Amino acid sequence: MVQAPVRIATNIETNQELATLAIDLIRQAGCEYGEIRICSYRTQNLTASDRSLSRLADNDSSGFGVRVLLDGAWGFAASPRKTPAEIARIVALAVDIAKGSRLTQLAPVRLVPVPAYRDTYLTPIQIDPFAIPIGEKAELLLGINNSLLGYEAKGIKKAYSFLHFTREDKTFASTEGSLIEQTIYRSHAGMSCTAVAEGDAQSRKYERPPLNIGYEHIDKVDLFSQTDRVAEEAIEKVLAPNGPSGIRSTLILKPTNLYLTIHESVGHPTELDRVYGYEANLAGTSFATTDKLGKFQYAAPWVSFKCDRVQPGGRSTVGYDDEGVKAQEWYVVKDGILVDYLTDRETAYRLGRESSNGSSFADSWGSVPMVRIPNLGLEPGADGGNHTATLEEAIGDTEDGILIDGIGSFSIDQQRRNFQFGGDAFWKVEKGKIVGMLKNVTYHAMTTDFWNSIDAIGPASESMQCGTNICGKGEPIQVAQMTHRCVPVRVRDIQIGGAS
């Protein structure tokens, strides 16, 4: 029987109308599931180097992606042309790709159910970052650099500052009945400078962390108040002695350093697609295999890690993920035990769960959604707890150790077992006091040894929202962003290595 051609109205214009058309066509094709994401992105980046604006980029990207599940096989296709005819072509292409994928499919894909939502979500902001004139933003960056270069006679030779803003508009619709519209704003600012002395060069940085917030996040008073400290610490750092090498020591880590260790050694190992080997050819697998779930001592009993996609300002905070799953909170490590993973609908089904915890994300309309780290934080120490200590108390109670602020280089093995991290600034602690800066410090540990060696955790009053906007994953690579809210910690008996 020859199927009659589908008649497509040509006067469809809105994203909701286009999304409805796509879903109708997916259903007519006999797919067990299908979805469309219609997205628009605006990204603005300004960079100042020394006393000039070195980069100004203001880019727009718009298009849609269609994903279908046919006989247990995925098909995905995308296009920048948002017209009814193109919707029909891309749906047909996605269906054909699913038919081709089915030929080599080892096992059919199955999805956990999700309720149908008809909703909207908007990042709460006070000031639209794109409404602020470029000239005002450039003036801010050049002012920061001029302040840093005021220390040129003392050794500051380079200054750098930046502003990053994004707005993401997306319409999601699925064959399960969801129709969700979201608008997400993100803002980020920072600076750094480089000091040169005695044949060496060292940099010092400061950032207002990447958050989902408006231009109110770009606090001029705070930024300018940091420039003297940043410059002075860069000068002190370049003149400081190298850190020790080949010893074991106590570390006191500020949230600005700890967040990356959380990201790499807790976030990535608990991505369930990585656990199942989906990332093996590019980025490796994970030691946190499913046979360990509910019984593996990942960290000390007073250490818990919580995912939170509803956290105000969090870089991964949304209303719904890219499979239409509502944003939520959950623990991956509770009281030191591995209790959950980061899942999408496919991996949740494979794990035997009844629902996804909403960790699916695609970085553009032309990208396939995959499991990504959400906002993932270290829970603060309990009030009055035996292992709760402020940063000042942790320093005061340390006979010999190193205090670390900011991030530097890092490396970690393919199963996320064994890592090395640096930092941006280091201070020697002796007899409960900070006695001077160090440079070129790294610390090394096995993941679970490290998290089981924490003996002091900061209180909620010292919690900070730190995070990244450049987490890469997938092939072709996708870039995601997330916040790792955390507090200062003290870690005992950690291997230290420094440049000789």
Coordinates of C-alpha atoms in Angstrom, one line a residue:
M1 CA 0.0 0.0 0.0
V2 CA 1.4 3.4 -1.0
Q3 CA 1.1 5.9 1.7
A4 CA -0.4 9.3 0.7
P5 CA 2.1 12.2 0.9
V6 CA 1.8 14.3 4.0
R7 CA 0.4 17.8 3.3
I8 CA 2.3 20.4 5.2
A9 CA 0.9 23.9 5.8
T10 CA 3.3 26.6 4.7
N11 CA 2.1 29.3 7.0
I12 CA 3.6 27.7 10.2
E13 CA 6.0 30.2 11.8
T14 CA 6.2 29.9 15.6
N15 CA 8.5 27.5 17.3
Q16 CA 5.5 25.8 19.0
E17 CA 3.8 25.3 15.6
L18 CA 7.0 23.9 14.1
A19 CA 7.5 21.6 17.1
T20 CA 3.9 20.3 16.8
L21 CA 4.4 19.6 13.1
A22 CA 7.6 17.6 13.9
I23 CA 5.9 15.5 16.5
D24 CA 3.0 14.7 14.2
L25 CA 5.4 13.6 11.5
I26 CA 7.4 11.4 13.9
R27 CA 4.2 9.7 15.1
Q28 CA 3.1 9.1 11.5
A29 CA 6.5 7.5 10.8
G30 CA 5.7 4.8 13.4
C31 CA 8.5 5.7 15.9
E32 CA 8.0 4.6 19.5
Y33 CA 9.5 7.9 20.6
G34 CA 10.6 11.2 19.2
E35 CA 11.6 14.7 20.2
I36 CA 12.5 18.1 18.8
R37 CA 14.6 20.9 20.2
I38 CA 14.3 24.3 18.5
C39 CA 17.1 26.5 19.9
S40 CA 18.6 29.9 19.6
Y41 CA 21.8 31.0 21.2
R42 CA 23.4 34.4 21.6
T43 CA 27.0 34.5 23.0
Q44 CA 29.0 37.6 23.7
N45 CA 32.7 37.5 24.7
L46 CA 34.9 40.5 25.4
T47 CA 38.6 40.2 26.3
A48 CA 41.1 42.9 27.2
S49 CA 44.8 42.3 27.0
D50 CA 47.0 44.9 28.6
R51 CA 45.6 48.3 27.6
S52 CA 43.6 47.2 24.5
L53 CA 40.4 45.3 23.8
S54 CA 41.8 42.2 22.1
R55 CA 38.6 40.3 21.3
L56 CA 34.9 41.2 20.8
A57 CA 32.6 38.5 19.6
D58 CA 28.9 38.6 19.5
N59 CA 27.4 35.5 17.8
D60 CA 24.0 34.1 17.1
S61 CA 23.2 30.5 16.3
S62 CA 19.7 29.1 15.6
G63 CA 18.3 25.8 14.4
F64 CA 16.7 22.6 15.5
G65 CA 17.5 18.9 16.1
V66 CA 15.2 15.9 15.8
R67 CA 15.8 12.6 17.6
V68 CA 13.7 9.5 17.0
L69 CA 13.7 6.0 18.5
L70 CA 12.5 3.4 15.9
D71 CA 12.5 -0.3 16.7
G72 CA 15.0 0.4 19.6
A73 CA 17.5 2.4 17.5
W74 CA 18.3 6.1 17.6
G75 CA 18.3 8.5 14.7
F76 CA 19.2 12.1 14.9
A77 CA 19.4 14.9 12.3
A78 CA 19.5 18.7 12.5
S79 CA 19.2 21.9 10.4
P80 CA 19.6 25.7 10.8
R81 CA 16.6 26.3 8.5
K82 CA 13.4 26.5 10.5
T83 CA 10.7 26.0 7.9
P84 CA 7.9 23.4 7.6
A85 CA 9.5 21.8 4.6
E86 CA 12.8 21.5 6.4
I87 CA 11.1 20.0 9.5
A88 CA 9.6 17.3 7.2
R89 CA 13.0 16.6 5.6
I90 CA 14.9 16.4 8.8
V91 CA 12.3 14.1 10.5
A92 CA 12.5 11.8 7.5
L93 CA 16.3 11.8 7.6
A94 CA 16.3 11.0 11.3
V95 CA 14.0 8.1 10.7
D96 CA 16.2 6.8 7.9
I97 CA 19.3 7.1 10.2
A98 CA 17.4 5.1 12.9
K99 CA 16.7 2.4 10.3
G100 CA 20.4 2.3 9.4
S101 CA 21.5 2.2 13.1
R102 CA 19.2 -0.7 13.7
L103 CA 21.3 -2.9 11.4
T104 CA 24.2 -2.8 13.8
Q105 CA 22.3 -2.4 17.1
L106 CA 23.4 -5.1 19.7
A107 CA 20.4 -4.5 21.9
P108 CA 17.3 -2.3 21.6
V109 CA 17.3 1.1 23.4
R110 CA 14.6 1.4 26.0
L111 CA 13.6 4.5 27.9
V112 CA 12.2 5.1 31.4
P113 CA 8.9 7.0 31.3
V114 CA 8.6 10.7 32.0
P115 CA 5.5 12.7 32.6
A116 CA 4.3 15.1 29.9
Y117 CA 4.9 18.8 30.9
R118 CA 3.6 21.9 29.3
D119 CA 5.6 24.6 30.9
T120 CA 8.0 27.6 30.6
Y121 CA 11.2 28.4 32.5
L122 CA 13.1 31.7 32.7
T123 CA 16.4 32.3 34.5
P124 CA 15.6 34.9 37.2
I125 CA 17.7 38.0 36.3
Q126 CA 17.7 41.7 37.3
I127 CA 19.7 43.1 34.4
D128 CA 19.8 41.8 30.8
P129 CA 23.5 41.5 30.1
F130 CA 22.9 42.1 26.4
A131 CA 21.2 45.5 27.2
I132 CA 24.5 46.9 28.6
P133 CA 26.4 48.9 25.9
I134 CA 29.6 47.3 24.6
G135 CA 31.5 50.6 25.4
E136 CA 30.6 50.3 29.1
K137 CA 31.8 46.7 29.2
A138 CA 35.0 47.5 27.4
E139 CA 35.6 50.4 29.8
L140 CA 35.3 48.1 32.7
L141 CA 37.8 45.6 31.4
L142 CA 40.3 48.3 30.5
G143 CA 39.9 49.8 33.9
I144 CA 40.7 46.5 35.5
N145 CA 43.8 46.0 33.4
N146 CA 45.0 49.5 34.1
S147 CA 44.7 48.9 37.8
L148 CA 46.7 45.6 37.5
L149 CA 49.3 47.3 35.3
G150 CA 49.7 50.0 38.0
Y151 CA 52.1 47.4 39.5
E152 CA 54.3 47.3 36.4
A153 CA 57.3 48.8 38.1
K154 CA 57.1 46.0 40.7
G155 CA 57.1 43.2 38.0
I156 CA 53.6 42.9 36.6
K157 CA 54.1 42.6 32.8
K158 CA 50.8 41.3 31.5
A159 CA 47.2 41.9 32.4
Y160 CA 44.1 40.1 31.1
S161 CA 40.3 40.4 31.8
F162 CA 37.2 39.0 30.3
L163 CA 33.4 39.1 30.2
H164 CA 31.3 36.2 28.9
F165 CA 27.5 36.2 28.4
T166 CA 25.0 33.8 26.9
R167 CA 21.3 33.6 26.3
E168 CA 19.8 30.3 25.3
D169 CA 16.2 30.0 24.1
K170 CA 14.9 26.5 23.5
T171 CA 11.6 24.9 22.7
F172 CA 11.3 21.1 23.5
A173 CA 8.5 18.9 22.4
S174 CA 8.1 15.1 22.5
T175 CA 5.7 12.4 21.4
E176 CA 4.9 11.9 25.0
G177 CA 3.0 15.2 25.1
S178 CA 5.6 17.6 26.5
L179 CA 5.9 21.2 25.2
I180 CA 8.5 23.2 27.2
E181 CA 10.0 26.6 26.5
Q182 CA 13.1 27.7 28.4
T183 CA 15.2 30.9 28.4
I184 CA 18.6 30.6 30.2
Y185 CA 21.0 33.4 30.9
R186 CA 24.6 33.0 31.9
S187 CA 27.3 35.5 33.1
H188 CA 31.0 35.2 33.9
A189 CA 33.8 37.7 34.6
G190 CA 37.4 37.4 35.6
M191 CA 41.0 38.7 35.4
S192 CA 44.6 37.6 35.7
C193 CA 48.1 39.2 35.6
T194 CA 51.6 37.8 35.2
A195 CA 54.6 38.8 37.2
V196 CA 58.2 38.4 35.8
A197 CA 61.3 38.3 38.0
E198 CA 64.5 36.3 38.4
G199 CA 64.0 34.4 35.2
D200 CA 60.5 33.2 36.1
A201 CA 57.0 34.2 35.2
Q202 CA 54.0 33.4 37.4
S203 CA 50.3 34.4 37.1
R204 CA 47.5 35.0 39.6
K205 CA 43.8 34.9 38.7
Y206 CA 40.4 36.0 40.1
E207 CA 37.0 35.2 38.8
R208 CA 33.4 35.9 39.6
P209 CA 32.3 32.3 38.9
P210 CA 30.2 31.4 35.9
L211 CA 26.6 31.5 37.0
N212 CA 23.1 31.5 35.6
I213 CA 22.4 35.2 36.4
G214 CA 22.2 38.6 34.8
Y215 CA 24.6 41.5 34.5
E216 CA 24.0 42.1 38.2
H217 CA 26.7 39.4 38.7
I218 CA 29.3 41.7 37.2
D219 CA 30.0 43.5 40.5
K220 CA 32.4 46.4 39.6
V221 CA 33.1 47.2 43.2
D222 CA 34.2 43.6 43.9
L223 CA 36.2 43.3 40.7
F224 CA 38.2 46.5 41.3
S225 CA 38.7 45.7 45.0
Q226 CA 40.5 42.5 43.9
T227 CA 43.1 44.0 41.6
D228 CA 45.6 45.1 44.2
R229 CA 45.5 41.7 45.9
V230 CA 45.8 39.8 42.6
A231 CA 48.8 41.9 41.5
E232 CA 50.6 41.7 44.9
E233 CA 50.1 38.0 45.1
A234 CA 51.4 37.5 41.6
I235 CA 54.6 39.4 42.6
E236 CA 54.9 37.5 45.8
K237 CA 54.4 34.2 44.0
V238 CA 57.1 34.7 41.4
L239 CA 59.6 35.4 44.2
A240 CA 58.4 32.5 46.3
P241 CA 60.3 29.2 46.7
N242 CA 59.2 26.1 44.9
G243 CA 56.9 23.8 46.7
P244 CA 58.2 20.6 48.2
S245 CA 58.6 17.4 46.2
G246 CA 58.3 13.8 47.2
I247 CA 56.7 14.3 50.6
R248 CA 53.3 13.7 52.1
S249 CA 51.6 16.6 53.7
T250 CA 48.3 18.0 54.9
L251 CA 46.4 20.1 52.4
I252 CA 43.8 22.8 53.1
L253 CA 41.9 23.4 49.9
K254 CA 39.7 26.5 49.3
P255 CA 36.5 25.9 47.2
T256 CA 38.1 27.7 44.3
N257 CA 40.5 24.7 44.1
L258 CA 38.4 21.9 45.4
Y259 CA 35.6 22.3 42.8
L260 CA 37.8 21.0 40.0
T261 CA 38.8 17.9 42.0
I262 CA 35.1 17.3 42.7
H263 CA 34.3 17.7 39.0
E264 CA 37.0 15.3 37.7
S265 CA 37.0 12.7 40.5
V266 CA 33.3 12.6 41.5
G267 CA 31.3 14.1 38.6
H268 CA 32.8 12.3 35.7
P269 CA 33.1 8.8 37.3
T270 CA 29.4 8.9 38.2
E271 CA 28.2 9.6 34.7
L272 CA 26.3 6.4 34.0
D273 CA 27.1 6.4 30.3
R274 CA 30.8 6.5 31.1
V275 CA 30.3 3.7 33.6
Y276 CA 28.6 1.6 30.9
G277 CA 31.5 2.3 28.5
Y278 CA 29.9 4.7 26.1
E279 CA 32.9 7.1 26.5
A280 CA 35.6 4.4 26.4
N281 CA 37.0 5.2 23.0
L282 CA 37.5 8.9 23.8
A283 CA 37.6 9.8 27.5
G284 CA 37.7 6.4 29.3
T285 CA 35.4 4.5 31.6
S286 CA 34.9 4.6 35.4
F287 CA 36.0 2.7 38.4
A288 CA 32.6 3.4 40.0
T289 CA 30.9 0.4 38.4
T290 CA 27.3 -0.6 39.2
D291 CA 28.3 -3.6 41.3
K292 CA 29.5 -1.1 43.9
L293 CA 26.2 0.8 44.1
G294 CA 24.9 1.2 47.6
K295 CA 28.0 -0.4 49.3
F296 CA 31.2 1.2 48.1
Q297 CA 33.1 3.5 50.5
Y298 CA 33.7 6.4 48.1
A299 CA 34.6 8.9 50.8
A300 CA 34.8 9.4 54.6
P301 CA 31.5 8.9 56.4
W302 CA 31.1 12.6 57.0
V303 CA 31.4 13.4 53.2
S304 CA 28.4 13.7 51.0
F305 CA 28.0 14.9 47.4
K306 CA 24.7 16.2 46.1
C307 CA 23.4 17.0 42.6
D308 CA 21.1 20.0 42.4
R309 CA 19.7 21.3 39.2
V310 CA 17.3 23.7 41.0
Q311 CA 20.1 25.6 42.8
P312 CA 19.6 29.4 42.4
G313 CA 22.3 30.7 40.0
G314 CA 23.8 27.3 39.3
R315 CA 25.5 27.0 35.9
S316 CA 23.5 23.8 35.2
T317 CA 20.3 25.1 36.7
V318 CA 17.3 24.7 34.3
G319 CA 13.6 23.9 34.5
Y320 CA 14.0 20.7 32.5
D321 CA 16.8 18.7 31.0
D322 CA 17.1 18.1 27.2
E323 CA 14.8 15.0 27.4
G324 CA 12.0 16.9 29.2
V325 CA 12.8 15.6 32.6
K326 CA 12.0 18.0 35.4
A327 CA 15.1 19.4 37.3
Q328 CA 15.6 17.8 40.7
E329 CA 18.1 17.1 43.5
W330 CA 19.7 13.8 44.5
Y331 CA 22.8 12.4 46.2
V332 CA 25.5 10.5 44.4
V333 CA 27.5 9.9 47.5
K334 CA 25.7 9.9 50.9
D335 CA 27.6 9.6 54.2
G336 CA 30.6 8.4 52.1
I337 CA 28.7 5.6 50.2
L338 CA 28.1 5.6 46.4
V339 CA 24.3 5.7 46.2
D340 CA 23.5 6.9 42.7
Y341 CA 24.7 8.1 39.3
L342 CA 24.0 10.8 36.7
T343 CA 21.4 9.4 34.3
D344 CA 19.4 10.1 31.2
R345 CA 16.3 8.1 30.3
E346 CA 18.3 5.4 28.4
T347 CA 20.9 4.7 31.1
A348 CA 18.3 4.9 33.9
Y349 CA 16.3 2.1 32.2
R350 CA 19.5 0.0 31.9
L351 CA 20.2 0.5 35.6
G352 CA 16.7 -0.7 36.4
R353 CA 15.4 2.6 37.6
E354 CA 11.9 3.9 37.2
S355 CA 12.9 7.4 36.2
S356 CA 15.8 9.5 35.0
N357 CA 17.3 12.1 37.4
G358 CA 17.5 14.6 34.5
S359 CA 21.2 14.8 33.5
S360 CA 20.7 15.0 29.8
F361 CA 22.1 18.0 27.9
A362 CA 23.1 18.9 24.4
D363 CA 25.3 22.0 23.8
S364 CA 23.6 23.1 20.6
W365 CA 20.6 22.5 18.4
G366 CA 22.9 20.4 16.2
S367 CA 24.2 18.1 19.1
V368 CA 22.8 14.8 20.4
P369 CA 21.8 14.9 24.1
M370 CA 24.0 12.9 26.4
V371 CA 24.6 12.5 30.1
R372 CA 26.4 15.6 31.6
I373 CA 27.4 16.5 35.1
P374 CA 24.8 18.7 36.7
N375 CA 25.4 21.1 39.6
L376 CA 27.3 18.8 41.9
G377 CA 28.5 19.9 45.3
L378 CA 30.1 18.9 48.5
E379 CA 27.7 19.2 51.4
P380 CA 29.0 21.4 54.2
G381 CA 29.9 20.1 57.6
A382 CA 27.1 19.7 60.2
D383 CA 26.8 22.3 62.8
G384 CA 28.7 21.1 65.8
G385 CA 30.0 18.1 64.0
N386 CA 33.3 16.5 65.0
H387 CA 34.7 17.1 61.5
T388 CA 33.3 20.6 61.0
A389 CA 35.8 23.5 61.0
T390 CA 36.0 26.9 59.5
L391 CA 38.9 27.7 57.2
E392 CA 40.5 29.7 60.0
E393 CA 40.0 26.9 62.5
A394 CA 41.5 24.3 60.0
I395 CA 44.6 26.5 59.5
G396 CA 44.9 27.1 63.2
D397 CA 44.8 23.4 63.9
T398 CA 47.4 22.4 61.3
E399 CA 51.0 21.9 62.4
D400 CA 52.5 21.7 58.9
G401 CA 50.6 21.9 55.6
I402 CA 49.8 23.8 52.4
L403 CA 46.8 26.1 51.7
I404 CA 45.7 26.1 48.0
D405 CA 43.5 28.6 46.2
G406 CA 42.4 28.5 42.5
I407 CA 43.0 25.9 39.8
G408 CA 45.9 25.0 37.7
S409 CA 46.9 22.1 35.5
F410 CA 45.5 18.6 36.2
S411 CA 45.6 15.1 34.9
I412 CA 43.6 12.0 35.7
D413 CA 43.6 8.4 34.4
Q414 CA 41.0 6.9 32.1
Q415 CA 39.1 5.3 34.9
R416 CA 39.2 8.3 37.2
R417 CA 41.2 6.4 39.8
N418 CA 44.5 8.3 40.0
F419 CA 44.8 12.0 39.7
Q420 CA 47.2 15.0 40.0
F421 CA 46.0 18.6 40.5
G422 CA 47.8 21.9 40.8
G423 CA 46.4 25.3 41.8
D424 CA 46.8 29.1 41.3
A425 CA 48.2 30.1 44.7
F426 CA 49.9 28.3 47.5
W427 CA 50.8 29.2 51.1
K428 CA 52.9 27.3 53.6
V429 CA 51.2 26.7 56.9
E430 CA 53.3 26.1 60.0
K431 CA 52.2 25.8 63.6
G432 CA 48.7 27.1 62.8
K433 CA 49.8 30.2 60.8
I434 CA 50.3 31.1 57.2
V435 CA 54.0 31.9 56.8
G436 CA 54.5 32.7 53.1
M437 CA 53.7 31.8 49.6
L438 CA 55.0 28.8 47.6
K439 CA 54.9 28.1 43.8
N440 CA 54.7 25.1 41.5
V441 CA 52.8 22.8 43.9
T442 CA 50.9 19.7 42.8
Y443 CA 49.1 17.0 44.8
H444 CA 48.6 13.4 43.8
A445 CA 46.2 10.7 45.1
M446 CA 43.9 7.9 44.3
T447 CA 40.4 9.2 44.1
T448 CA 38.9 7.2 47.0
D449 CA 42.1 7.6 49.2
F450 CA 41.8 11.3 48.8
W451 CA 38.1 11.6 49.7
N452 CA 38.5 9.2 52.6
S453 CA 41.4 11.3 54.0
I454 CA 39.3 14.5 54.6
D455 CA 39.2 15.2 58.3
A456 CA 37.7 18.8 58.3
I457 CA 34.9 20.3 56.3
G458 CA 33.8 23.9 56.3
P459 CA 30.4 25.0 57.5
A460 CA 27.6 26.2 55.3
S461 CA 28.6 29.8 56.0
E462 CA 31.7 29.3 53.9
S463 CA 30.0 27.6 51.0
M464 CA 30.9 29.0 47.5
Q465 CA 29.4 28.5 44.1
C466 CA 32.4 27.7 42.0
G467 CA 32.3 25.9 38.6
T468 CA 33.2 25.6 35.0
N469 CA 31.9 26.6 31.6
I470 CA 34.3 24.5 29.6
C471 CA 33.6 20.8 30.4
G472 CA 34.2 18.8 27.2
K473 CA 32.7 15.4 26.5
G474 CA 31.6 13.3 23.5
E475 CA 32.8 12.8 19.9
P476 CA 32.4 15.2 18.3
I477 CA 33.1 17.1 21.5
Q478 CA 30.4 19.1 23.3
V479 CA 31.0 21.7 25.9
A480 CA 28.8 22.0 29.0
Q481 CA 28.8 24.0 32.2
M482 CA 28.0 23.3 35.8
T483 CA 28.5 24.6 39.3
H484 CA 30.2 22.7 42.1
R485 CA 29.1 24.4 45.3
C486 CA 31.6 23.5 48.1
V487 CA 33.3 24.5 51.3
P488 CA 37.0 24.5 52.4
V489 CA 38.3 21.1 53.4
R490 CA 41.4 19.7 55.1
V491 CA 42.9 16.5 53.7
R492 CA 45.6 14.5 55.6
D493 CA 48.6 12.6 54.3
I494 CA 48.6 13.5 50.6
Q495 CA 51.5 13.1 48.2
I496 CA 53.0 16.4 47.2
G497 CA 55.2 17.1 44.1
G498 CA 56.8 20.3 43.0
A499 CA 59.1 21.6 40.3
S500 CA 62.8 21.3 41.2

